[in-house]
Coordinates of C-alpha atoms in Angstrom, one line a residue:
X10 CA -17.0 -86.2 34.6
X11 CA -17.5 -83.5 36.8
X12 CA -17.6 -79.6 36.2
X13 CA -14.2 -78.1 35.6
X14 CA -12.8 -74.9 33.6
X15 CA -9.4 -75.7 32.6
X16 CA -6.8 -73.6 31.0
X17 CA -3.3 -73.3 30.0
X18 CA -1.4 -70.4 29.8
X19 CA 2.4 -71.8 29.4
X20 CA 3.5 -71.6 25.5
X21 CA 5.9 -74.1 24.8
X22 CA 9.1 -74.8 22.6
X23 CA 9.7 -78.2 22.0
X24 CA 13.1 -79.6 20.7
X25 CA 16.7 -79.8 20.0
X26 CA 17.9 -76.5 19.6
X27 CA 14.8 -74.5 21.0
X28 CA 16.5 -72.3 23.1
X29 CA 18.8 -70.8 20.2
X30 CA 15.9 -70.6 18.1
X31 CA 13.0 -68.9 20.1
X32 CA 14.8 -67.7 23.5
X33 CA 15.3 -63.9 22.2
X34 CA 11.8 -63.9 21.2
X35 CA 10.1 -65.6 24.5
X36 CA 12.0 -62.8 26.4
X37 CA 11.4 -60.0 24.4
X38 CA 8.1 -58.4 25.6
X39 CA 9.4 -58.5 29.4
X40 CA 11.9 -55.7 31.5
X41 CA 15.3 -55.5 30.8
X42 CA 16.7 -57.2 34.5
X43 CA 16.4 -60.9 33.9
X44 CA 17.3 -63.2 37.1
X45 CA 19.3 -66.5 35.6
X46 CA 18.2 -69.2 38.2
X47 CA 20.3 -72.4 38.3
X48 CA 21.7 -75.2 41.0
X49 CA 25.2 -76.3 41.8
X50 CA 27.0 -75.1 38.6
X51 CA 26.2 -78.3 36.1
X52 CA 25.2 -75.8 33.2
X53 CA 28.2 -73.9 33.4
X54 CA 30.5 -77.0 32.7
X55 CA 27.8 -78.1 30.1
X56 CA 28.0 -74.8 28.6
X57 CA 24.2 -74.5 29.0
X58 CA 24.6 -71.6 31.1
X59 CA 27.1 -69.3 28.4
X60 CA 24.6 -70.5 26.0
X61 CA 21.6 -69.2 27.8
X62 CA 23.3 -65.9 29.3
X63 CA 24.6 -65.1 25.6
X64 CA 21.1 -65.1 24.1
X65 CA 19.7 -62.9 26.7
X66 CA 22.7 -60.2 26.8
X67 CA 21.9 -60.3 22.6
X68 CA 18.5 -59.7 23.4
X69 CA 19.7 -56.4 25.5
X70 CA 19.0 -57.8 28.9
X71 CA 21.2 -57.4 31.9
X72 CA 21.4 -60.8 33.4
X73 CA 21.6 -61.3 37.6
X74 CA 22.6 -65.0 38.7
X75 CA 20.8 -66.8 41.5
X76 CA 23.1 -69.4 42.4
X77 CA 23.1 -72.8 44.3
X78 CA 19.2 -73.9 44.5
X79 CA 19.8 -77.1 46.0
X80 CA 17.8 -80.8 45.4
X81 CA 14.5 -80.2 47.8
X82 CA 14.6 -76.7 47.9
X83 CA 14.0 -74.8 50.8
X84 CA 12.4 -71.7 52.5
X85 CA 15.1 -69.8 53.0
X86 CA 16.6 -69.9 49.7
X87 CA 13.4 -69.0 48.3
X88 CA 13.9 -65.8 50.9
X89 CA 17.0 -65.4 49.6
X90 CA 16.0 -65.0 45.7
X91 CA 13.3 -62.9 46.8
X92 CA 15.4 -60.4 48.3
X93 CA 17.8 -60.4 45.2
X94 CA 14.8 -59.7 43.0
X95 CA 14.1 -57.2 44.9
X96 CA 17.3 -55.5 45.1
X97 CA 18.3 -55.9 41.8
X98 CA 14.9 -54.8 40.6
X99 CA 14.4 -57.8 38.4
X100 CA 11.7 -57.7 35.6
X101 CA 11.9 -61.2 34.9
X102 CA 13.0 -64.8 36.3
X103 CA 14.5 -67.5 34.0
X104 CA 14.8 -70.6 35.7
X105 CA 17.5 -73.0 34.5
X106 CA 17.2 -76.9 35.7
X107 CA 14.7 -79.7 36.7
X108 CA 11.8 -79.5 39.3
X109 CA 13.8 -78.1 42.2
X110 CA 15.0 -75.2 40.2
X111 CA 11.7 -74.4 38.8
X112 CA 9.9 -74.8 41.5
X113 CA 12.1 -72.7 43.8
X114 CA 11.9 -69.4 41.5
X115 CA 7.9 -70.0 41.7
X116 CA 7.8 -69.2 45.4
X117 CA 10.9 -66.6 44.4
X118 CA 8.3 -65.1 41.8
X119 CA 5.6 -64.8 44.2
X120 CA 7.4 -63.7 47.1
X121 CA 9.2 -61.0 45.4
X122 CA 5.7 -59.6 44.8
X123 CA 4.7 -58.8 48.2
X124 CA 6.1 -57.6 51.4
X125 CA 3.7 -60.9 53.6
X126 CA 5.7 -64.1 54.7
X127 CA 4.4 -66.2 51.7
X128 CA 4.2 -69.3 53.5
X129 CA 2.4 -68.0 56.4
X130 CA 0.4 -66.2 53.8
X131 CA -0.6 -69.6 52.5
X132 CA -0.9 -72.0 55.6
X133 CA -2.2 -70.5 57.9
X134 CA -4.3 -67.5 56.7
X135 CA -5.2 -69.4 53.7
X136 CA -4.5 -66.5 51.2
X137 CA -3.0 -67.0 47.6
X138 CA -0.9 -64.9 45.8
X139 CA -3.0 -62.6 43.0
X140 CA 0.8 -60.7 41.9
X141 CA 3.6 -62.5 40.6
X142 CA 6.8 -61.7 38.4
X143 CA 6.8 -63.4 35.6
X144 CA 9.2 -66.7 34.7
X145 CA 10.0 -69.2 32.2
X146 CA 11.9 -72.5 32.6
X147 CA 14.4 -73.8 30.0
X148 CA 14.2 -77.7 31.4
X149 CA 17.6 -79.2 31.8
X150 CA 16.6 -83.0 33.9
X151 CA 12.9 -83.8 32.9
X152 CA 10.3 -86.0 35.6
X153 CA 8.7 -83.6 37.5
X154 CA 6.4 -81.3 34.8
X155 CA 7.2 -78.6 37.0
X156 CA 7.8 -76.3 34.0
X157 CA 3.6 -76.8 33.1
X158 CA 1.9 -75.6 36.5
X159 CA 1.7 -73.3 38.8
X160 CA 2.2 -75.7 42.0
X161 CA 5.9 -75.9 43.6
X162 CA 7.2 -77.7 46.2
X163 CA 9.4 -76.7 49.2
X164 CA 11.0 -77.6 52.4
X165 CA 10.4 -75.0 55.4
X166 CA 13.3 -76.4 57.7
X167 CA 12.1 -74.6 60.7
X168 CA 8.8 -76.1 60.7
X169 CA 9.7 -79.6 59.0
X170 CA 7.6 -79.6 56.8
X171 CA 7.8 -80.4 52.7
X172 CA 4.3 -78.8 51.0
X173 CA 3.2 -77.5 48.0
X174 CA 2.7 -74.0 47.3
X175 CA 0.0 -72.1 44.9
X176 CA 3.0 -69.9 43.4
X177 CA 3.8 -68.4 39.7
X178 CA 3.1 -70.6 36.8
X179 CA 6.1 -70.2 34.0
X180 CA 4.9 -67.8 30.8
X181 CA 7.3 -70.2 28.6
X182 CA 8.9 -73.6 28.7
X183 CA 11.8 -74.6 26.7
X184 CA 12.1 -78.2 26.2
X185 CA 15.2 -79.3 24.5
X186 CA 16.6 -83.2 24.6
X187 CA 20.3 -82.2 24.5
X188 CA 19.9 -80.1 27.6
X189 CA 19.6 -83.3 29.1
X190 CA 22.3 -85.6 27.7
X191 CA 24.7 -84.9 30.5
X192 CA 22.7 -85.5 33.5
X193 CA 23.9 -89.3 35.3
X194 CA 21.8 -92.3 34.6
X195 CA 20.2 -92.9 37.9
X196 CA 19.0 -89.2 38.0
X197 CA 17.6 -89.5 34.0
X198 CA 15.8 -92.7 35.9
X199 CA 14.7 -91.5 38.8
X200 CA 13.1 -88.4 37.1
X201 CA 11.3 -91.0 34.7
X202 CA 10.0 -92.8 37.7
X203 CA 8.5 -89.5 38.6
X204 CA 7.0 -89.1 35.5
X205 CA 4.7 -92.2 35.8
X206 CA 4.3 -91.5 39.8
X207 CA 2.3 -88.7 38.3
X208 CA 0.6 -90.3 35.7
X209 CA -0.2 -93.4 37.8
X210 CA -1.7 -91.2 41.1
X211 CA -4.0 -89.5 38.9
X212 CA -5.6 -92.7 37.3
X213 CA -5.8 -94.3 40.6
X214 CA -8.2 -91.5 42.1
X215 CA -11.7 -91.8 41.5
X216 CA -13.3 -91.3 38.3
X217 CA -16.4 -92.7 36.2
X218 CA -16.4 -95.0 33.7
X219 CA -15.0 -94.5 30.5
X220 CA -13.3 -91.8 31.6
X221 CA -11.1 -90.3 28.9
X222 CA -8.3 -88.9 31.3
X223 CA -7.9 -92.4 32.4
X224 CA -7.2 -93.4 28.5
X225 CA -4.5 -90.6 28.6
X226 CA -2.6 -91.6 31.8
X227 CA -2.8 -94.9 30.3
X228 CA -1.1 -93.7 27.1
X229 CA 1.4 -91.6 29.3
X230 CA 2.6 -94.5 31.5
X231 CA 2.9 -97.3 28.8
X232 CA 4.7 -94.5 27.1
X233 CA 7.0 -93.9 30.2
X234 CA 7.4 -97.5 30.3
X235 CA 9.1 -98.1 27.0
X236 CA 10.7 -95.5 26.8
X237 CA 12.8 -96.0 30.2
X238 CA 13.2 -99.2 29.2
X239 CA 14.4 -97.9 25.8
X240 CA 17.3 -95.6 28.3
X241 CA 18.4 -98.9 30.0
X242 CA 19.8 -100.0 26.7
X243 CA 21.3 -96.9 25.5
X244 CA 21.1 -93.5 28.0
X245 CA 21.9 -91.6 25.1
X246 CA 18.6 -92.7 23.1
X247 CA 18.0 -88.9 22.5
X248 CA 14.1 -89.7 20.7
X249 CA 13.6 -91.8 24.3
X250 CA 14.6 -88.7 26.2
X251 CA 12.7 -86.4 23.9
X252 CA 9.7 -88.6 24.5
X253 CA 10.5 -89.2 27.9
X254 CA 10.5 -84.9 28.1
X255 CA 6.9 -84.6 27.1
X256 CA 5.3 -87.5 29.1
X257 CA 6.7 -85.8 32.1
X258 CA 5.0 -82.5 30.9
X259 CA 1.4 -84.3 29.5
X260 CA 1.5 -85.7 33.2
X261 CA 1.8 -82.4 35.0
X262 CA -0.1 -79.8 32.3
X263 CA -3.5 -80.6 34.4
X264 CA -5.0 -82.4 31.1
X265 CA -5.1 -86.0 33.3
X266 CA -6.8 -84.2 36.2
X267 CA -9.6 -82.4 35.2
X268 CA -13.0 -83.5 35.8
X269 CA -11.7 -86.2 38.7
X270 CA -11.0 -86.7 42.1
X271 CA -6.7 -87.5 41.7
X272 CA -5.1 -89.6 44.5
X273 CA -1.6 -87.9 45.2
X274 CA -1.0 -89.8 48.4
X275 CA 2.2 -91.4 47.8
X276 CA 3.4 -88.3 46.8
X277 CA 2.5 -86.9 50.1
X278 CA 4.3 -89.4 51.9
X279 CA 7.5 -88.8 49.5
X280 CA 7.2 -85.1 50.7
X281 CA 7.7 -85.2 54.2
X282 CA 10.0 -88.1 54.1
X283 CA 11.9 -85.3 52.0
X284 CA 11.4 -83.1 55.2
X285 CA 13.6 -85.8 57.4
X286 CA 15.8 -86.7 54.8
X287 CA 17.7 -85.4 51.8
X288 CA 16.7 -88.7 50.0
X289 CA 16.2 -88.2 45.9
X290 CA 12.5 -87.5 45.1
X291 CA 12.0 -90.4 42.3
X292 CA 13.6 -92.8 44.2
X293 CA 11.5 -92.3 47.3
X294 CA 8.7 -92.9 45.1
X295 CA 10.0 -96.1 43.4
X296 CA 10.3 -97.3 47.1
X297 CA 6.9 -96.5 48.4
X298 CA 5.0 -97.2 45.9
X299 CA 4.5 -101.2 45.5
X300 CA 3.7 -100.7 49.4
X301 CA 1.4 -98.4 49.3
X302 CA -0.5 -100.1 46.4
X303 CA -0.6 -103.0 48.4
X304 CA -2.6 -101.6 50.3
X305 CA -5.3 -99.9 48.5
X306 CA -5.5 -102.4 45.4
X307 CA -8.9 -104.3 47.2
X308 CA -10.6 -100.6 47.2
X309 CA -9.5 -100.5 43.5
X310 CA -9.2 -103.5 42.2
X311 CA -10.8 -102.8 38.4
X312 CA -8.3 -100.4 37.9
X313 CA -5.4 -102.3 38.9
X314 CA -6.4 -105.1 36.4
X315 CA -6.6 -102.6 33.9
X316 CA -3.2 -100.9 34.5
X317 CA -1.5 -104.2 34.9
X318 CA -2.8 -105.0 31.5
X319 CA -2.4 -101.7 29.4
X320 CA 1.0 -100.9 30.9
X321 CA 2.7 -104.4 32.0
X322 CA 0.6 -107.0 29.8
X323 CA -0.6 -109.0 33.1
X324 CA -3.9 -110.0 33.9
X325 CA -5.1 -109.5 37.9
X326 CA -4.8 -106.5 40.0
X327 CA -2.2 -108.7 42.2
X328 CA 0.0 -109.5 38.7
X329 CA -0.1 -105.9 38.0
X330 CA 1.8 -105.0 41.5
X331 CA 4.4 -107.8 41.4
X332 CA 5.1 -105.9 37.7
X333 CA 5.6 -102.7 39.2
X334 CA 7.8 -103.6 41.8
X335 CA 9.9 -105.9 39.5
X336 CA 9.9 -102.7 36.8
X337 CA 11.7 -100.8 39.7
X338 CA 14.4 -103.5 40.3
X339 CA 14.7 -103.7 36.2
X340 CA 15.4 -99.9 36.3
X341 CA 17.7 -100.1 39.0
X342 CA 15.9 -98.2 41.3
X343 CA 15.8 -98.5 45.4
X344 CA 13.6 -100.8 46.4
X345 CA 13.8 -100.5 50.3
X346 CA 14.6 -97.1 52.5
X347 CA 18.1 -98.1 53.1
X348 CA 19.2 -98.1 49.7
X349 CA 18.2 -94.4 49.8
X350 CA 21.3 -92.4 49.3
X351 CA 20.6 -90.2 52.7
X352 CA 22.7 -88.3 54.9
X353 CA 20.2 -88.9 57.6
X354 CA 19.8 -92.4 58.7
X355 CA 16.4 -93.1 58.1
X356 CA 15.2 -95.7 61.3
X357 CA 11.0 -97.0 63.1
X358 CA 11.5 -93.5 65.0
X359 CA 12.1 -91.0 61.5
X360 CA 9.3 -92.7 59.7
X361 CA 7.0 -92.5 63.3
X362 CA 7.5 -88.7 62.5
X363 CA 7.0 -88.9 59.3
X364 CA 3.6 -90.5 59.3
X365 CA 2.3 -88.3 62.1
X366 CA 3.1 -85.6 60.3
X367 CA 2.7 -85.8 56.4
X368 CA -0.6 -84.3 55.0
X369 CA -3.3 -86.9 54.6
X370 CA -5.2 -86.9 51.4
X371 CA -9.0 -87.4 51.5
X372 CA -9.6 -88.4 47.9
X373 CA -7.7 -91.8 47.0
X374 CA -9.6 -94.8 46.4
X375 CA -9.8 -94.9 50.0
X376 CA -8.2 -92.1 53.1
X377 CA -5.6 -93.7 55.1
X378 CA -4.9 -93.4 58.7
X379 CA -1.4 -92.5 60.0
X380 CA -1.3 -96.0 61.8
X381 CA -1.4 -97.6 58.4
X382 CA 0.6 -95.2 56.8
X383 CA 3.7 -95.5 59.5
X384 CA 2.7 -99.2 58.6
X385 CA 3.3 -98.7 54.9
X386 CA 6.6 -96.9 55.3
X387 CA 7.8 -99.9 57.9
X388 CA 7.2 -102.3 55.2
X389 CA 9.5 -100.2 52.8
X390 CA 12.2 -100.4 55.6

């Protein structure tokens, strides 16, 4: 393994009922100004959001909404929830919701903290944030582990591009089951499908042998496995969402990653496709995937035999991609770029873009060029 330091500074309440239990007390040694962060108005009909704002206004905080973070958030609503922080002089920032909600009050926490254009900050004079307000996430759609790093994602529109940010890693996460019952099937899915997306790039970068982190991700995406499948009978299996909650954290908490080289390629891919499109996360994944892997399984063949054993039951690296891509169809899941559910029609000339643009990754079993990777997102089409 190589040299790391690793550590974790998110405490975390697990279970139904967590929120009623140990909200007061998670908030209680911050300001008084909380920010309640949330997306298109889903926990208000739940009654998540009355639950969450009652707790706080007990706890004698005065609560300020921040309203409408959209799927693939973007810049300028991160500007926007900046600028309310700062008005409203807010002490700390709840955020309320999956991965684009989380990630979105991140950058909010980080940007609120200085007067610099974060992203220009970031990119281009290759500074990092050292300030931050602090933030917890109550986790209401599970998949991306957002809630257990410090990373978020986020679309600049001007620029076109979908990155990842170094931005404010949550002080708390509340993980509670029920908060999830009402989300729709494909979105429970497609969240899962994330979940092992994460688990899966991290095994496949390089690492030596016997490497316990690759014993872990292959724990965490058998798991992920049975568990969706475990959903596809019943979507109201609350134990398979509750474990389907804490694979997505395990994969995202940093515990797979240290000591290797991860390969987050297809993610990267995902990401700027995310830039053209308004296309759902997971299910950009499910559909690049198998392609991608088709790829690079010669540069990694061991591990494909392994994975298609451990996590499918097949035998050869070639079995264990035919079991993948027939795991996606099982789910449900898009298997080809026009099944995507986008707004913008994704043709040769988008995904031209697309691959001359997206952020190459030097450390997968082996770097692509953007010829094959325009090739890779052809054969999704």
């Amino acid at each position: 393994m190589q040299k790391f330091v690793y550590e974790y500074a998110t405490k975390v309440y697990f279970g139904e009922g967590a929120a009623r239990e140990h909200l007061a007390e998670a908030v209680s040694g911050y300001g008084k100004n909380v920010m309640l962060a949330y997306g298109g108005g889903s926990v208000k009909k739940n009654g998540i959001y009355d639950e969450l704002k009652t707790i706080l206004e007990n706890a004698g905080k005065t609560v300020t909404d921040f309203s409408g973070i959209m799927s693939n958030p973007t810049y300028v609503k991160v500007q926007e929830g900046a600028k309310l922080a700062k008005e409203q002089k807010i002490d700390f920032i709840l955020a309320v919701g999956g991965g684009s909600v989380i990630d979105c009050c991140k950058i909010v926490a980080a940007q609120a903290k200085t007067d610099k254009d974060l992203w220009e900050m970031e990119m281009t004079e290759h500074q990092f944030p050292t300030e931050v307000l602090p933030m917890g996430a109550v986790v209401t759609a599970s998949g991306t582990g957002a809630e257990m790093n410090g990373g978020a994602v986020i679309t600049n529109e001007e620029k076109i591009i979908k990155a990842g940010m170094a931005a404010a890693a949550p002080r708390f996460a509340i993980l509670d089951p029920e908060y999830t019952m009402s989300l729709p099937h494909m979105q429970v899915i497609s969240g899962a499908f994330d979940t092992l997306s994460h688990a899966m790039e991290t095994y496949f970068g390089n690492s030596d042998q016997d490497n316990v982190s690759d014993d872990v991700a292959l724990a965490i995406m058998r798991n992920t496995v049975v568990n969706m499948r475990r959903l596809l009978k019943n979507i109201n299996d609350i134990q398979a969402r509750s474990n389907l909650m804490w694979d997505s954290a395990m994969a995202e908490n940093g515990i797979l990653k240290v000591g290797r080289v991860t390969d987050f390629q297809a993610h990267q891919l995902e990401h700027q496709l995310g830039a053209y499109t308004d296309c759902n996360h997971g299910q950009g994944l499910a559909v690049i995937h198998p392609a991608y892997y088709r790829h690079i399984v010669k540069d990694a063949k061991e591990k494909f035999e392994r994975f298609g054993k451990e996590v499918f039951g097949v035998e050869s690296a070639g079995e264990s991609l035919e079991a993948l891509a027939a795991f996606i169809k099982e789910c449900g899941l898009p298997t080809k770029m026009g099944e995507l559910r986008s707004k913008t029609e994704i043709t040769p000339e988008l995904l031209k873009n697309v691959a001359d643009t997206c952020n190459v990754i030097k450390c997968n079993p082996r770097e692509l060029g953007r010829d094959e990777i325009y090739e890779i997102l052809m054969e999704c089409m």
